[in-house]
Short mmCIF file of C-alpha atoms in Angstrom, two decimals:
data_model
loop_
_atom_site.label_atom_id
_atom_site.label_comp_id
_atom_site.label_asym_id
_atom_site.label_seq_id
_atom_site.Cartn_x
_atom_site.Cartn_y
_atom_site.Cartn_z
CA MET A 1 112.80 76.95 -26.59
CA ARG A 2 110.55 79.95 -25.68
CA GLN A 3 113.41 81.65 -23.81
CA VAL A 4 116.02 81.04 -26.48
CA LYS A 5 116.55 84.35 -28.27
CA ASN A 6 118.80 83.19 -31.26
CA THR A 7 119.11 79.71 -32.58
CA ILE A 8 122.19 79.03 -34.90
CA ALA A 9 122.93 75.90 -36.87
CA PHE A 10 126.66 74.91 -37.48
CA ALA A 11 126.71 72.70 -40.53
CA SER A 12 129.31 71.41 -42.95
CA GLY A 13 127.55 68.83 -45.25
CA LYS A 14 130.72 66.79 -44.69
CA GLY A 15 132.29 65.10 -41.78
CA GLY A 16 135.96 65.62 -40.64
CA VAL A 17 136.18 69.32 -41.20
CA GLY A 18 136.18 70.47 -37.54
CA LYS A 19 132.57 71.47 -37.33
CA SER A 20 131.94 70.17 -33.85
CA THR A 21 135.21 71.62 -32.52
CA THR A 22 134.35 74.94 -34.06
CA THR A 23 130.87 74.96 -32.62
CA VAL A 24 131.98 74.37 -29.08
CA ASN A 25 134.88 76.74 -29.09
CA VAL A 26 132.75 79.64 -30.70
CA GLY A 27 130.09 78.81 -27.91
CA VAL A 28 132.90 79.15 -25.21
CA ALA A 29 134.04 82.55 -26.86
CA LEU A 30 130.42 83.82 -26.81
CA ALA A 31 130.00 82.90 -23.20
CA ALA A 32 133.37 84.60 -22.39
CA ARG A 33 131.77 87.78 -23.73
CA GLY A 34 128.93 87.56 -21.28
CA PHE A 35 126.29 85.87 -23.37
CA LYS A 36 124.10 82.95 -22.07
CA VAL A 37 124.99 80.17 -24.45
CA GLY A 38 123.72 76.58 -24.99
CA VAL A 39 125.09 73.97 -27.30
CA MET A 40 123.04 71.04 -28.64
CA ASP A 41 124.63 68.00 -30.40
CA ALA A 42 122.12 67.07 -33.21
CA ASP A 43 124.47 64.29 -34.48
CA ILE A 44 122.60 61.35 -33.05
CA TYR A 45 124.86 58.67 -34.54
CA GLY A 46 128.19 60.26 -33.94
CA PRO A 47 127.96 62.82 -31.04
CA SER A 48 131.16 64.42 -29.99
CA VAL A 49 130.23 67.66 -28.05
CA ALA A 50 130.00 65.86 -24.78
CA HIS A 51 133.60 64.44 -25.11
CA MET A 52 134.96 67.95 -25.94
CA LEU A 53 133.30 69.43 -22.92
CA GLY A 54 134.48 66.57 -20.70
CA THR A 55 131.06 65.57 -19.81
CA SER A 56 130.66 62.07 -21.48
CA ASP A 57 130.20 60.42 -18.10
CA ARG A 58 127.37 62.64 -17.05
CA LYS A 59 123.63 62.18 -17.45
CA ALA A 60 120.93 64.75 -17.92
CA SER A 61 118.59 64.63 -15.03
CA ALA A 62 114.83 64.28 -16.04
CA THR A 63 111.86 65.67 -14.24
CA ALA A 64 108.20 66.03 -15.11
CA ALA A 65 109.09 69.46 -16.71
CA GLY A 66 111.76 67.92 -19.07
CA PHE A 67 115.53 67.35 -19.20
CA THR A 68 118.03 69.50 -17.36
CA PRO A 69 120.96 70.36 -19.65
CA VAL A 70 124.46 69.58 -18.47
CA VAL A 71 126.75 72.56 -17.63
CA ALA A 72 130.33 72.75 -18.37
CA CYS A 73 132.78 75.41 -19.60
CA GLY A 74 130.19 78.21 -19.21
CA LEU A 75 127.81 76.43 -21.62
CA LYS A 76 124.51 74.55 -21.13
CA SER A 77 124.69 71.38 -23.31
CA MET A 78 122.44 68.65 -24.44
CA SER A 79 123.52 65.37 -26.38
CA ILE A 80 122.13 61.97 -26.85
CA VAL A 81 125.16 60.80 -24.86
CA TYR A 82 123.44 62.22 -21.72
CA LEU A 83 120.30 60.21 -22.37
CA ALA A 84 121.55 56.83 -23.93
CA ALA A 85 122.71 53.88 -21.78
CA ASN A 86 126.45 53.15 -21.53
CA ASN A 87 127.40 55.17 -24.66
CA MET A 88 126.13 52.21 -26.82
CA PRO A 89 125.95 52.80 -30.59
CA LEU A 90 122.47 53.85 -31.67
CA ILE A 91 121.46 51.53 -34.52
CA TRP A 92 118.39 53.40 -35.43
CA ARG A 93 116.55 54.18 -38.64
CA GLY A 94 116.07 57.82 -39.71
CA PRO A 95 112.61 58.34 -38.07
CA MET A 96 113.87 57.14 -34.71
CA ALA A 97 116.88 59.49 -34.96
CA SER A 98 114.58 62.42 -35.85
CA GLY A 99 112.27 61.63 -33.00
CA ALA A 100 115.21 61.67 -30.61
CA LEU A 101 116.27 64.97 -31.89
CA ALA A 102 112.77 66.33 -31.56
CA LYS A 103 112.56 65.03 -28.01
CA MET A 104 115.80 66.98 -27.08
CA LEU A 105 114.66 70.18 -28.65
CA GLU A 106 111.12 70.14 -27.17
CA GLN A 107 111.92 68.65 -23.75
CA THR A 108 115.14 70.34 -22.67
CA ASN A 109 114.73 73.12 -20.12
CA TRP A 110 117.27 75.64 -21.52
CA GLY A 111 116.06 78.46 -19.63
CA GLU A 112 117.09 81.98 -20.80
CA LEU A 113 119.64 81.87 -23.57
CA ASP A 114 121.06 84.45 -25.83
CA PHE A 115 122.43 81.91 -28.21
CA LEU A 116 121.71 78.13 -28.79
CA LEU A 117 124.38 76.64 -31.06
CA ILE A 118 123.24 73.43 -32.91
CA ASP A 119 126.06 71.20 -34.03
CA MET A 120 124.59 69.47 -37.12
CA PRO A 121 125.47 66.04 -38.43
CA PRO A 122 127.00 65.63 -41.90
CA GLY A 123 124.63 65.50 -44.83
CA THR A 124 121.32 66.90 -45.93
CA GLY A 125 118.81 64.30 -44.60
CA ASP A 126 116.29 63.60 -41.90
CA ILE A 127 118.00 65.48 -38.96
CA GLN A 128 118.41 68.61 -41.05
CA LEU A 129 114.86 68.65 -42.23
CA THR A 130 113.50 67.91 -38.71
CA LEU A 131 115.44 70.78 -37.27
CA SER A 132 114.23 73.22 -40.04
CA GLN A 133 110.58 72.09 -39.33
CA LYS A 134 110.78 72.24 -35.55
CA VAL A 135 112.85 75.33 -34.86
CA ALA A 136 112.76 78.84 -36.29
CA LEU A 137 116.55 79.21 -36.99
CA THR A 138 118.07 82.60 -36.71
CA GLY A 139 120.57 81.46 -39.27
CA ALA A 140 123.26 78.99 -40.17
CA VAL A 141 127.04 78.89 -40.22
CA ILE A 142 128.95 76.67 -42.70
CA VAL A 143 132.29 75.11 -41.70
CA THR A 144 134.56 73.82 -44.31
CA THR A 145 138.18 73.24 -45.06
CA PRO A 146 139.79 74.91 -48.31
CA GLN A 147 139.83 71.43 -49.99
CA ASP A 148 137.61 71.03 -53.08
CA VAL A 149 136.18 67.67 -51.70
CA ALA A 150 134.93 69.53 -48.61
CA LEU A 151 133.76 72.47 -50.65
CA ILE A 152 131.47 70.21 -52.84
CA ASP A 153 129.50 69.35 -49.65
CA ALA A 154 129.69 72.83 -48.14
CA ARG A 155 127.83 74.11 -51.26
CA LYS A 156 125.12 71.38 -50.80
CA GLY A 157 124.67 72.66 -47.20
CA ILE A 158 124.38 76.20 -48.31
CA ASP A 159 121.83 75.24 -51.01
CA MET A 160 119.90 73.16 -48.45
CA PHE A 161 119.43 76.13 -45.97
CA ALA A 162 118.48 78.39 -48.89
CA LYS A 163 115.74 76.00 -49.89
CA VAL A 164 114.27 75.98 -46.29
CA ASP A 165 114.61 79.82 -46.07
CA VAL A 166 117.32 79.79 -43.27
CA PRO A 167 119.60 82.91 -43.53
CA LEU A 168 123.30 82.07 -44.06
CA LEU A 169 125.33 84.09 -41.40
CA GLY A 170 128.61 83.22 -42.83
CA LEU A 171 131.29 80.57 -43.59
CA ILE A 172 134.22 79.53 -41.51
CA GLU A 173 137.34 78.05 -43.29
CA ASN A 174 138.99 75.69 -40.99
CA MET A 175 142.60 74.15 -41.11
CA ALA A 176 143.49 76.79 -43.65
CA GLN A 177 147.29 76.60 -42.98
CA PHE A 178 149.77 74.90 -40.68
CA VAL A 179 152.78 76.80 -39.23
CA CYS A 180 155.75 74.65 -38.25
CA SER A 181 156.66 75.07 -34.65
CA LYS A 182 160.32 74.35 -35.39
CA CYS A 183 160.95 76.58 -38.52
CA GLY A 184 158.00 78.76 -38.80
CA HIS A 185 157.27 77.65 -42.34
CA CYS A 186 153.61 78.02 -43.32
CA GLU A 187 152.06 75.23 -45.30
CA ALA A 188 148.48 75.21 -46.83
CA LEU A 189 147.96 71.52 -46.33
CA PHE A 190 144.44 71.53 -47.82
CA GLY A 191 144.70 74.25 -50.48
CA THR A 192 144.19 77.90 -50.45
CA GLY A 193 141.30 80.28 -51.04
CA GLY A 194 138.59 77.74 -51.19
CA GLY A 195 136.49 79.14 -48.41
CA LYS A 196 136.80 82.70 -49.74
CA GLN A 197 135.83 81.46 -53.19
CA VAL A 198 132.58 79.87 -51.93
CA ALA A 199 131.70 82.83 -49.70
CA GLU A 200 131.91 85.24 -52.65
CA GLU A 201 130.14 82.84 -54.82
CA TYR A 202 127.16 82.82 -52.53
CA GLY A 203 127.48 86.43 -51.32
CA ILE A 204 127.88 85.43 -47.67
CA PRO A 205 130.56 86.66 -45.05
CA LEU A 206 133.78 84.75 -44.58
CA LEU A 207 133.75 84.79 -40.80
CA ALA A 208 137.30 83.52 -40.44
CA SER A 209 140.07 81.46 -41.84
CA LEU A 210 141.37 79.36 -38.94
CA PRO A 211 144.85 77.83 -38.86
CA LEU A 212 145.56 74.18 -38.08
CA LEU A 213 146.70 74.36 -34.55
CA PRO A 214 147.65 71.11 -32.60
CA GLU A 215 146.46 72.58 -29.35
CA ILE A 216 142.91 72.72 -30.70
CA ARG A 217 143.01 68.96 -31.16
CA ILE A 218 144.81 68.18 -28.00
CA ASP A 219 142.42 70.24 -25.92
CA ALA A 220 139.38 68.77 -27.50
CA ASP A 221 140.54 65.30 -26.75
CA LYS A 222 141.15 66.22 -23.20
CA GLY A 223 137.48 67.71 -22.76
CA VAL A 224 138.59 71.34 -22.32
CA PRO A 225 137.96 73.52 -25.31
CA ALA A 226 141.02 75.61 -26.48
CA ALA A 227 138.94 78.79 -26.33
CA ALA A 228 138.66 78.25 -22.56
CA HIS A 229 142.39 78.79 -22.00
CA PRO A 230 143.17 82.45 -21.35
CA ASP A 231 146.77 82.13 -22.74
CA SER A 232 145.79 80.08 -25.93
CA PRO A 233 146.41 81.47 -29.35
CA ALA A 234 143.11 79.73 -30.31
CA ARG A 235 141.13 81.83 -27.71
CA SER A 236 141.79 84.96 -29.76
CA ALA A 237 140.90 83.35 -33.05
CA TYR A 238 137.58 82.01 -31.83
CA GLY A 239 136.90 85.24 -30.18
CA LYS A 240 137.11 87.17 -33.42
CA ILE A 241 134.73 84.54 -35.01
CA ALA A 242 132.29 85.24 -32.04
CA ASP A 243 132.47 88.89 -32.71
CA SER A 244 131.80 88.52 -36.39
CA LEU A 245 128.91 86.13 -35.66
CA VAL A 246 127.29 88.58 -33.19
CA GLY A 247 127.51 91.22 -36.07
CA ALA A 248 125.98 88.90 -38.54
CA VAL A 249 123.15 88.01 -36.17
CA GLN A 250 122.39 91.61 -35.49
CA LYS A 251 121.71 92.11 -39.19
CA VAL A 252 119.04 89.39 -39.34
CA ALA A 253 117.60 89.20 -35.74
CA SER A 254 115.03 91.51 -34.44
CA PRO A 255 116.27 93.99 -31.88
CA ALA A 256 114.31 92.29 -29.16
CA ALA A 257 116.03 89.00 -29.80
CA PHE A 258 119.45 90.51 -29.48
CA PRO A 259 120.92 91.01 -26.02
CA SER A 260 122.89 94.01 -24.91
CA VAL A 261 126.20 92.73 -23.57
CA SER A 262 129.52 94.69 -23.37
CA LYS A 263 132.37 93.04 -25.27
CA GLN A 264 135.24 91.51 -23.23
CA ASP A 265 138.66 91.44 -24.76
CA ASP A 266 140.58 88.16 -25.07
#
């Protein structure tokens, strides 16, 4: 971790809002801009980053110096999937899960990274507390849908990071609207304006309002993030989030912790 310049937690407080998908695709977008990026899956019980990167069948090699992260789609990645045997369910109590997270954090040889994105599990429990104690986070990003049920838990996530003195870099509203491919009609399936309302309530930036695009789900299932496709509409959307995130990090990080990289157009 000594060579990691900026560590950012992606959290939601609630599962099923597309947090892991967003984390991976924003990581790919940052890498496309020339940054050195790593992604760590902190969801011990329900890891999904390896599947989205197409690396579920790979294992992290271990040496006396630690674990070597698995590289895919321009990202260095670490997940409990790379360490556990045969992808069996981990029926562990909280302390065991926290210990596994600490092991991945402390024993992974990330090398030099501009950004390490940590995909957080749902909730505000042991894993979140372990992370805040073990790592000096640059900041956190909250991912939510516009739906009131999701926003309830998004608020809890924001309040949690405030209590442990982690800066909020912004909020991403996911699945904001769906555009019919047949007629072009736009439907707000999960409501409207919820993300903007919460962002204004807490005085944090709304980094983006992402549409519900079938290709994002299809590509995630295939193990190739949508942001990795040059001709994908999602690439531009995640690229804008990456640019906004870079700007948010510049406001809270020290100049020495921020790399100088020229922006690449999508």
